[in-house]
mmCIF file of C-alpha atoms in Angstrom:
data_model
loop_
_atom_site.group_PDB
_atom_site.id
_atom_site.type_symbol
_atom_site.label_atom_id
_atom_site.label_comp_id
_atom_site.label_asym_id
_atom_site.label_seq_id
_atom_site.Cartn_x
_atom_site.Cartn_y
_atom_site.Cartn_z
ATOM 1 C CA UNK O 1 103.582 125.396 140.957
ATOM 2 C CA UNK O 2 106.614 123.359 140.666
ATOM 3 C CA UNK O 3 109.284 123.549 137.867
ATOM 4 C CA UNK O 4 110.298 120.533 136.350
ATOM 5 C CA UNK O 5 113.065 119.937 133.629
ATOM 6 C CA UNK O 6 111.853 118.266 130.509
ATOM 7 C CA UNK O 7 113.861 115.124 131.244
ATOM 8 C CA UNK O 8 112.221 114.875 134.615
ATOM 9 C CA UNK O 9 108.639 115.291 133.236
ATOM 10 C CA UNK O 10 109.095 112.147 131.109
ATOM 11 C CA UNK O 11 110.354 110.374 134.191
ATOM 12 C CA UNK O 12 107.968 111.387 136.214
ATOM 13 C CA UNK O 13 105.094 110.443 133.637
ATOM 14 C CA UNK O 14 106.833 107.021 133.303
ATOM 15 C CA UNK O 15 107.348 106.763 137.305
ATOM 16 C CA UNK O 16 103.376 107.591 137.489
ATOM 17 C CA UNK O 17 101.973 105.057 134.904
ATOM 18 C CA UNK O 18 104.221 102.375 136.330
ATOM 19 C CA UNK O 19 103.137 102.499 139.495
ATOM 20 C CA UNK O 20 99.322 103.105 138.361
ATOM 21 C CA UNK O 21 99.406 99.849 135.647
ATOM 22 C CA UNK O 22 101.686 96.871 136.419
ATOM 23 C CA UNK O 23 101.217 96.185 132.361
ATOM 24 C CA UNK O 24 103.811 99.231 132.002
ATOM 25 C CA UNK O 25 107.668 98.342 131.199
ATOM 26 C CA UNK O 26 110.041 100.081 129.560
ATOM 27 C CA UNK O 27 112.951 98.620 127.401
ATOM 28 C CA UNK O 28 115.619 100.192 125.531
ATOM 29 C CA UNK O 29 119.463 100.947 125.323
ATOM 30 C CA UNK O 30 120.871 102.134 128.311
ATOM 31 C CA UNK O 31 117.724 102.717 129.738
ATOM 32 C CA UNK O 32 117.835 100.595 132.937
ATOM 33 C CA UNK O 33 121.564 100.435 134.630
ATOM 34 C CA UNK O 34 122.723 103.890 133.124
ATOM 35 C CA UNK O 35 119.109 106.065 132.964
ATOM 36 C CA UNK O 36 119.390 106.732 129.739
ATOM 37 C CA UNK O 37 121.091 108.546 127.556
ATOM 38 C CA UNK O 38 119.553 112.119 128.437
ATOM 39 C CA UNK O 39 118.779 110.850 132.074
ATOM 40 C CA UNK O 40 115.262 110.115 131.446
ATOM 41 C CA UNK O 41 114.875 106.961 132.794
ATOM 42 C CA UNK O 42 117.116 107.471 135.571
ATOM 43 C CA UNK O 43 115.868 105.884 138.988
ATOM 44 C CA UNK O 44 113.368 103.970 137.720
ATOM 45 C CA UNK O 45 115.150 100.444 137.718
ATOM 46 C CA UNK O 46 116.001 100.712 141.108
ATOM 47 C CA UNK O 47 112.225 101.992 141.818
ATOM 48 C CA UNK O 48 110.523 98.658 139.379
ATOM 49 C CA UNK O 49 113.148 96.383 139.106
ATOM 50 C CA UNK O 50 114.859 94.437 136.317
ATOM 51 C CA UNK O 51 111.698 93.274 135.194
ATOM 52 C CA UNK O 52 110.267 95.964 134.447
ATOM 53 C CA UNK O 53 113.248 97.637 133.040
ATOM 54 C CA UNK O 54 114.828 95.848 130.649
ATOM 55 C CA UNK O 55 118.258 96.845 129.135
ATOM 56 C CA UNK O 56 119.048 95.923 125.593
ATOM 57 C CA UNK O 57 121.717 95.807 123.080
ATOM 58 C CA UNK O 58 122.135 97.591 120.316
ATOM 59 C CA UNK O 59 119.690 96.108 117.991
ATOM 60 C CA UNK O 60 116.788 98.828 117.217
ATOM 61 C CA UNK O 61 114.169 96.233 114.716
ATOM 62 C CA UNK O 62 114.620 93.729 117.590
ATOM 63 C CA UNK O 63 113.596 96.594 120.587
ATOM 64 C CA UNK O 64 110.894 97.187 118.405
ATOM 65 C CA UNK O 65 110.025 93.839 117.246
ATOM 66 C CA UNK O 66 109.484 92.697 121.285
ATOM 67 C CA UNK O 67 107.621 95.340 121.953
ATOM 68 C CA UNK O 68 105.291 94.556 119.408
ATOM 69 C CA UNK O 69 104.452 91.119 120.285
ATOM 70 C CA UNK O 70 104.732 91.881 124.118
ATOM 71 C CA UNK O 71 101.660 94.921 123.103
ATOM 72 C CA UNK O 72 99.584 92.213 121.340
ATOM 73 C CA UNK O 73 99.901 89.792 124.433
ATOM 74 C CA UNK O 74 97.917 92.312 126.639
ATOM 75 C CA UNK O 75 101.283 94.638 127.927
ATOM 76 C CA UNK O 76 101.724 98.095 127.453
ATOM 77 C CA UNK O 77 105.427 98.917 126.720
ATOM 78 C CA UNK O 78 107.580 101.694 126.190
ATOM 79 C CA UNK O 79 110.520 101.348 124.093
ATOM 80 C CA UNK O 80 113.134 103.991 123.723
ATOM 81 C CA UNK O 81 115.294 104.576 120.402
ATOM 82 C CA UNK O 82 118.650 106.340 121.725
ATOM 83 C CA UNK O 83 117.779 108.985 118.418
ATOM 84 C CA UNK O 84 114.952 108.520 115.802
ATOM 85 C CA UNK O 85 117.540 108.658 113.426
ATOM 86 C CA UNK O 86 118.681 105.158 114.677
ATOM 87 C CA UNK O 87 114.644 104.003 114.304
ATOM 88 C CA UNK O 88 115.482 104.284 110.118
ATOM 89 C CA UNK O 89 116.889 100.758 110.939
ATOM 90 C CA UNK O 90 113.711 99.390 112.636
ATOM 91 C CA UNK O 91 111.559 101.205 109.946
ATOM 92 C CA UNK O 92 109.779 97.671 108.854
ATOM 93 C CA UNK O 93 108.910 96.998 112.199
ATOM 94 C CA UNK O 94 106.979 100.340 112.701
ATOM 95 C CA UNK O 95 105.146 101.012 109.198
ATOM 96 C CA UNK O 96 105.457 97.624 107.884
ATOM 97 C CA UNK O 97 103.937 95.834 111.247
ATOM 98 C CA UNK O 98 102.909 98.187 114.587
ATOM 99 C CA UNK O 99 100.783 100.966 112.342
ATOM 100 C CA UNK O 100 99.250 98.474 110.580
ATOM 101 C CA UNK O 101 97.945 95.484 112.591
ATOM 102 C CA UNK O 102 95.089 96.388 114.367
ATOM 103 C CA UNK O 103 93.858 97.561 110.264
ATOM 104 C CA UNK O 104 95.217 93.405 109.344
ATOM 105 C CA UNK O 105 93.327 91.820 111.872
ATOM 106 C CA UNK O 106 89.820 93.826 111.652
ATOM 107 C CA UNK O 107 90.127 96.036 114.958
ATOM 108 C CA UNK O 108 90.207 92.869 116.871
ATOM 109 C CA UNK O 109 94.142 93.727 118.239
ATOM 110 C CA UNK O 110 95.127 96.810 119.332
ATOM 111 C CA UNK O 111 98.944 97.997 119.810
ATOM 112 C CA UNK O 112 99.441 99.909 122.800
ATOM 113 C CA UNK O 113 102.945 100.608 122.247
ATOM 114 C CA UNK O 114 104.601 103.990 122.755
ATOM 115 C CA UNK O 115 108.109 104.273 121.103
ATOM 116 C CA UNK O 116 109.834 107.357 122.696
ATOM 117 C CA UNK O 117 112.936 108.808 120.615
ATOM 118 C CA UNK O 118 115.033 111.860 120.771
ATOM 119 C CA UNK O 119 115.518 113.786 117.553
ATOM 120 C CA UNK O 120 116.496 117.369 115.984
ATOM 121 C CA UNK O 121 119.783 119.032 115.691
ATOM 122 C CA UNK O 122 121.852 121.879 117.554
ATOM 123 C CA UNK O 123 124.020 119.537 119.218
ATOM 124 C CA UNK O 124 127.127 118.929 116.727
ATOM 125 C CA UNK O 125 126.067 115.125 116.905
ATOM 126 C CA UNK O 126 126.550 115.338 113.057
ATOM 127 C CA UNK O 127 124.404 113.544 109.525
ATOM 128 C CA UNK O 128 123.759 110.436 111.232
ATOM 129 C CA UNK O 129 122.265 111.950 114.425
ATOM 130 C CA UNK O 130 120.478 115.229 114.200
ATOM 131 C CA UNK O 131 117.458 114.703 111.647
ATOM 132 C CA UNK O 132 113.885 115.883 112.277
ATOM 133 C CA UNK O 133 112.172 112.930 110.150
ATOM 134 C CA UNK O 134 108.181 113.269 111.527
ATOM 135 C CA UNK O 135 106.995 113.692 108.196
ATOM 136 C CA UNK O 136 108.054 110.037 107.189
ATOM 137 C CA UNK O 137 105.997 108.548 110.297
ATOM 138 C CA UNK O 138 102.745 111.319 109.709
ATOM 139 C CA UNK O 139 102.784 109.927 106.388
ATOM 140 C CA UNK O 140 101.726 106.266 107.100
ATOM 141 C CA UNK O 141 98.025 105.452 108.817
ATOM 142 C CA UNK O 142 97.950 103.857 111.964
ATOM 143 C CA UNK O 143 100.547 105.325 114.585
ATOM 144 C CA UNK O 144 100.000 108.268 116.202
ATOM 145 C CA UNK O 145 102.927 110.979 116.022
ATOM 146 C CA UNK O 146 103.465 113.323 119.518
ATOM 147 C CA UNK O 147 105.827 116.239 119.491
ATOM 148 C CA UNK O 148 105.878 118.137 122.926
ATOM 149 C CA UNK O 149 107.066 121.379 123.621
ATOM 150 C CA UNK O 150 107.246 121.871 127.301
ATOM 151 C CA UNK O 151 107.762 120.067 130.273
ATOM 152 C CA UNK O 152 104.002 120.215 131.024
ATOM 153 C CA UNK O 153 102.822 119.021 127.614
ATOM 154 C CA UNK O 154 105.159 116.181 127.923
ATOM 155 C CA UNK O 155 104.171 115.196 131.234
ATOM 156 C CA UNK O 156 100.238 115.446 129.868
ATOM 157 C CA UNK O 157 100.699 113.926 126.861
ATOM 158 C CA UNK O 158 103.198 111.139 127.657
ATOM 159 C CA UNK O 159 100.656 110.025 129.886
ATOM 160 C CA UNK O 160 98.144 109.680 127.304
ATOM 161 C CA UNK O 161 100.180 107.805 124.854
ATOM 162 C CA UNK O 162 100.646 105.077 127.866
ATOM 163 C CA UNK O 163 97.267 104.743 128.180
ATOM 164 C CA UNK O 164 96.598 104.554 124.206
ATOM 165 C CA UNK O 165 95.127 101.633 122.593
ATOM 166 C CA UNK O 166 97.183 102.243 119.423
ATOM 167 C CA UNK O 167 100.714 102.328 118.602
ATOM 168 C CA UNK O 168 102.588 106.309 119.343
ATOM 169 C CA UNK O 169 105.355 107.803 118.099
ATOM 170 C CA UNK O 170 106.754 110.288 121.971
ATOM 171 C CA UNK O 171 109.245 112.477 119.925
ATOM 172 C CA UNK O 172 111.643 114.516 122.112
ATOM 173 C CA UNK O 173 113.946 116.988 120.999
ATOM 174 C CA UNK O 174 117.558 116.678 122.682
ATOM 175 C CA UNK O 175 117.714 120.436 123.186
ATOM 176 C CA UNK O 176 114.382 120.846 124.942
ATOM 177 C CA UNK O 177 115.611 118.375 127.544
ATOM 178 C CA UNK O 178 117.418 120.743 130.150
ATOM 179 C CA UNK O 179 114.345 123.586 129.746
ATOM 180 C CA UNK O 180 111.925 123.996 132.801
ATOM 181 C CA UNK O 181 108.761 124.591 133.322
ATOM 182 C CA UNK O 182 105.704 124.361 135.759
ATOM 183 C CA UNK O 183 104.196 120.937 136.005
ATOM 184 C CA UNK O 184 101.274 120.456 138.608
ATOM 185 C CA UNK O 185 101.908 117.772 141.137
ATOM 186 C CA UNK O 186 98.768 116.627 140.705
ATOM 187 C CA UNK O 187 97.728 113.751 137.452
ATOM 188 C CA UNK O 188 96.621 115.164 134.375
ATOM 189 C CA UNK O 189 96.529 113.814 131.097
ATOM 190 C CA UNK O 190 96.447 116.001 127.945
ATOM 191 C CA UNK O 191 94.372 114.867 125.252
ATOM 192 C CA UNK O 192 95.349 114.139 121.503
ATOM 193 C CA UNK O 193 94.542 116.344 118.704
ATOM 194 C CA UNK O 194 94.002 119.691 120.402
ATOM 195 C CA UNK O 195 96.473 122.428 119.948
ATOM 196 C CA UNK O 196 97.449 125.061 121.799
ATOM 197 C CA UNK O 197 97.660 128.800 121.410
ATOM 198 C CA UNK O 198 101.546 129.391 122.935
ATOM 199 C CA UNK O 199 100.702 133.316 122.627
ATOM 200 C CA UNK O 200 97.732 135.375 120.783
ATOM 201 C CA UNK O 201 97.870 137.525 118.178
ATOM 202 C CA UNK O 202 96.007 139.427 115.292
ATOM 203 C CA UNK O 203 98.550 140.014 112.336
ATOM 204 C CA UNK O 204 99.828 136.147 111.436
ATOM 205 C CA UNK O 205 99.509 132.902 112.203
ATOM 206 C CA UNK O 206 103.085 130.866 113.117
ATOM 207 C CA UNK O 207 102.451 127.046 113.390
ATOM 208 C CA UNK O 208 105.178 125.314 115.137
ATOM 209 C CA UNK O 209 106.121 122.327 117.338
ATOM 210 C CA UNK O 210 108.591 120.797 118.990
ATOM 211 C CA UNK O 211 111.622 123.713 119.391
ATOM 212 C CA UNK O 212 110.442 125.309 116.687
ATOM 213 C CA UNK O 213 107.551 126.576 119.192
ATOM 214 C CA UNK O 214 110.517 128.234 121.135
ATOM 215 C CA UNK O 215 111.541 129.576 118.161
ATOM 216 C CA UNK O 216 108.658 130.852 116.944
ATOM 217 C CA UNK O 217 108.202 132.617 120.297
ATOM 218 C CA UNK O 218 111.670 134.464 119.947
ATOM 219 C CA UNK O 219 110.263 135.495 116.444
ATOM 220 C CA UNK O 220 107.021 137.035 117.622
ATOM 221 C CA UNK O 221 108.949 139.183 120.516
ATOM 222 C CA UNK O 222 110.929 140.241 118.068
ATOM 223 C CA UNK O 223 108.108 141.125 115.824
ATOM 224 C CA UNK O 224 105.999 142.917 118.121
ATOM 225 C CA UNK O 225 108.642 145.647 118.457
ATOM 226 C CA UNK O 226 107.621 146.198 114.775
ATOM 227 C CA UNK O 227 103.749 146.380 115.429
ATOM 228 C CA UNK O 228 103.248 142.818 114.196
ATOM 229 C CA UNK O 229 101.373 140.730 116.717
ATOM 230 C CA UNK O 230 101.830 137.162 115.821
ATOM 231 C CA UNK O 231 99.590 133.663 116.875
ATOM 232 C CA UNK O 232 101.768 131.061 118.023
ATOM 233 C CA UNK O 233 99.952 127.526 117.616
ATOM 234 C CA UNK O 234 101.462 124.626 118.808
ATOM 235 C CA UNK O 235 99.957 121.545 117.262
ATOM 236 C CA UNK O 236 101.385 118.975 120.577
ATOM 237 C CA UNK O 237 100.467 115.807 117.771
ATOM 238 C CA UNK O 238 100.680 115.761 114.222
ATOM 239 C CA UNK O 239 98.734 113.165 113.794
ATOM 240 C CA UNK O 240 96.270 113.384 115.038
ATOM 241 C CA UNK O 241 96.249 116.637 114.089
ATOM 242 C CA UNK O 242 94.057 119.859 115.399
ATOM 243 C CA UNK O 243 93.468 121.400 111.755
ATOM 244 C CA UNK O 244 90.107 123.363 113.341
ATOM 245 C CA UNK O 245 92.545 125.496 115.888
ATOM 246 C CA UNK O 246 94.777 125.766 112.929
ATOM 247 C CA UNK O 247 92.168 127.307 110.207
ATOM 248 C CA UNK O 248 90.380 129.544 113.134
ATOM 249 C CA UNK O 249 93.387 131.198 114.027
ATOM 250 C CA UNK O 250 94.029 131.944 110.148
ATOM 251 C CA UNK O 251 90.838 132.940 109.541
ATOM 252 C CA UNK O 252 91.006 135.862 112.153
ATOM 253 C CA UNK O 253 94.804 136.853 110.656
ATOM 254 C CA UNK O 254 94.381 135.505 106.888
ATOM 255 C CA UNK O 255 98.223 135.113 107.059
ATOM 256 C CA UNK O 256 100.339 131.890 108.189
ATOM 257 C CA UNK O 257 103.632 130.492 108.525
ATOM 258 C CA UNK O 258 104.613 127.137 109.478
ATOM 259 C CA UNK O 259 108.159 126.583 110.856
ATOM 260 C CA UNK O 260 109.603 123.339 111.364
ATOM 261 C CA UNK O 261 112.651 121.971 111.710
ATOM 262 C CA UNK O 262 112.568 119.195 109.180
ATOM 263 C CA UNK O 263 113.374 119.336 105.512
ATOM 264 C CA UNK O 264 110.798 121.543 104.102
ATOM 265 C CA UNK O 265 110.586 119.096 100.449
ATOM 266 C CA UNK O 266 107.371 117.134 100.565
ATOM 267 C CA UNK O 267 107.551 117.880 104.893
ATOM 268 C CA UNK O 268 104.661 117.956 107.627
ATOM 269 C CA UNK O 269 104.570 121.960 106.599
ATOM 270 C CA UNK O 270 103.764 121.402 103.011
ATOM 271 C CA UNK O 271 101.130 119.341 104.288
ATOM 272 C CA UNK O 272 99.754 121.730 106.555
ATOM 273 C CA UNK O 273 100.363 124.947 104.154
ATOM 274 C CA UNK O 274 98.542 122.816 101.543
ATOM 275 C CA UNK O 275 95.362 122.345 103.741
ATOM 276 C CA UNK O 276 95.041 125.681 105.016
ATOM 277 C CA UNK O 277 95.301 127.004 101.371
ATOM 278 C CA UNK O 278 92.709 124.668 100.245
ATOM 279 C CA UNK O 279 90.264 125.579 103.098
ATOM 280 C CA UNK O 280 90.784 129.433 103.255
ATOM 281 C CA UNK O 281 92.119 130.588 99.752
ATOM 282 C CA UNK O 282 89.679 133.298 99.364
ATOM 283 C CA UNK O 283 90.257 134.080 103.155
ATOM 284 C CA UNK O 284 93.692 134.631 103.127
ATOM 285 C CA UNK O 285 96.020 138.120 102.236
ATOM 286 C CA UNK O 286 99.044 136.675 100.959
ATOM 287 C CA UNK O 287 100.433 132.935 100.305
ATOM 288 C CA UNK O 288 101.494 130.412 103.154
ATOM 289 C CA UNK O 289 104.811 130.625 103.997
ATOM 290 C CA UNK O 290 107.238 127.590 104.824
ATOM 291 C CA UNK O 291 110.337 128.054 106.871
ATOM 292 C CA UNK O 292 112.395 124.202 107.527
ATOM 293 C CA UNK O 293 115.957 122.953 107.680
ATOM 294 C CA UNK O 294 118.100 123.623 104.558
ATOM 295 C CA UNK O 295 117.884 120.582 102.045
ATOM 296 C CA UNK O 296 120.932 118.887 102.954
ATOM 297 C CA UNK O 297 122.171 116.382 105.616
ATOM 298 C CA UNK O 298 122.987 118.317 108.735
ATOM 299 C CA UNK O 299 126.730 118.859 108.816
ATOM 300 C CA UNK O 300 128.859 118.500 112.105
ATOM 301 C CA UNK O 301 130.699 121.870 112.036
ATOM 302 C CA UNK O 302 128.866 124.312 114.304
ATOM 303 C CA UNK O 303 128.496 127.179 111.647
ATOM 304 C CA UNK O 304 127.014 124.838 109.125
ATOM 305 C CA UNK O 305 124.739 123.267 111.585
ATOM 306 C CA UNK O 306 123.571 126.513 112.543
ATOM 307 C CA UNK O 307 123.314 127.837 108.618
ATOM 308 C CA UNK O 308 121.346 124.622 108.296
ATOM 309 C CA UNK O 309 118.808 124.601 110.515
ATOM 310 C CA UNK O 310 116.040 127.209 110.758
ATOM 311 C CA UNK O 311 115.897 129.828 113.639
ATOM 312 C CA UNK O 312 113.949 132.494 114.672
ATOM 313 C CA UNK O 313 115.051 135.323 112.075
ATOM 314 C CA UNK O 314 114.312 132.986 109.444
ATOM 315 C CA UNK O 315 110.587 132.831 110.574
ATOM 316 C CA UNK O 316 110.829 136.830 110.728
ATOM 317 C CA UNK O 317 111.904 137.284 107.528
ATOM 318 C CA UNK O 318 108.805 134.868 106.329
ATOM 319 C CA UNK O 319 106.323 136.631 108.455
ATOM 320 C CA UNK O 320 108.188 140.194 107.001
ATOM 321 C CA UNK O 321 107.292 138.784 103.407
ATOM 322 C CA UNK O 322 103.800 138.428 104.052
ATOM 323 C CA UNK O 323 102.985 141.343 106.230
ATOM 324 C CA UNK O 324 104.849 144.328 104.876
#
């Protein structure tokens, strides 16, 4: 099977739903002329045009503003934010308007609008650049929130979000885009809400996505040469999200820890550690364990970025807490 980078999954997704639905444009900064910013739009001007590719300044509530109203008039477009950090400024747009229209007008409009961003940290791009902030979208109704792991996920599930009848949130994380992995040639389409088991195990449950899943991976090699064999469960979306995968994986370990690299106060793990606690309490052997990005903005200098953000020995030590 074919390798792909992670960059070139989301332009071949894009390069395949263009061609397959003449409703599909894309529009963002740099996204036509230069290929974007982390090349994943590269090509595809020259391959659709102009038209189809639209270039625009710097102006993130008016990106998202057009592609609202070009959704509602029957289009399907895909807007890229250069970071989700710069999407704070076009925040009204997205909870005040796209997650909650088709709810205004009684189901009779739907949104297909996918707004693809780049996020998370590990790249010295500094406070202003480097935030994990999915909690802030999973907490509002109405848009549906996509974190892939892989270059084959992304392919699958980028796919799907095109082809969604309601407004989605694509997050990709800058340091996934240079990773490889086998994507079929063939179409596929990955469906939303079902998780995936990244490795089996029968000692603890590790919930992750995004890098964290890569993380979490290094944890549980490093782990099993203690005895401890740990589940890995990527999510793919958080909303909507695959609690059932979740809880059965628990319920065969009754131990979990959920690793993310947002802030952990009131984030997407608190959430989930508060749900599988309220479904399995009597099932489980020790308390849920939360492992996220220290509680401050992420600083620029490479040793506090790294003491900031969680890593694999961090999600060892919370699995060591639970399990020794």
């Amino acid at each position: 099977m074919p390798e792909l980078r992670y960059y070139e999954a989301v332009q071949r997704a894009l390069a395949e739903e263009m061609a397959r639905d003449e409703r599909v444009f894309i529009l963002g900064e740099d996204v036509g002329l230069v290929g974007g910013t982390f090349r994943a739009t590269e090509g595809l001007m020259a391959e659709f045009g102009a038209r189809r590719v639209r270039d625009t300044p710097i102006a993130e509530a008016a990106i998202i503003g057009v592609a609202i109203g070009a959704a509602m008039t029957g289009l399907r477009p895909v807007a890229e934010l250069m970071t989700l950090n710069f999407g704070i400024v076009a925040m009204d747009q997205i909870i005040n308007h796209a997650s909650k229209i088709s709810y205004m007008f009684g189901g009779q409009v739907h949104l297909p609008l996918v707004i693809r961003a780049a996020a998370g940290g590990g790249t010295q791009k500094g406070a202003q650049h480097s935030h994990s902030i999915e909690s802030w979208f999973v907490n509002a109704p109405g848009i549906r929130v996509v974190l892939p792991s892989t270059p084959y996920d992304l392919k699958g599930l980028l796919k799907t979000a095109i082809r969604c009848d309601d407004p989605v949130l694509f997050i990709e994380h800058e340091m996934l885009y240079n990773t490889k992995g086998e994507v079929p040639d063939e179409e596929y389409l990955l469906p939303f809400g079902v998780a995936d088991i990244k490795r089996p195990g029968r000692d603890v449950t590790i919930v992750a996505w995004s890098k964290m899943v890569h993380e979490a991976l290094k944890a549980a090699e490093l782990l099993a040469a203690e005895g401890i064999e740990a589940e890995v469960v990527d999510p793919r979306t958080l909303d909507p999200l695959d609690l059932d995968t979740i809880l059965a994986s628990v319920m065969r370990t009754r131990r979990a820890v959920v690793a993310e690299e947002g802030w952990r106060k009131v984030g997407v793990g608190a959430e989930i550690s508060s749900q599988i606690q309220e479904a399995l309490f009597y099932e489980l052997e020790a308390p849920v364990q939360r492992v996220g990005a220290a509680n401050v903005p992420t600083p620029y200098a490479s040793n506090l970025e790294r003491l900031a953000l969680p890593d694999a020995q961090r999600i060892v030590d919370a699995v060591l807490k639970i399990t020794l």
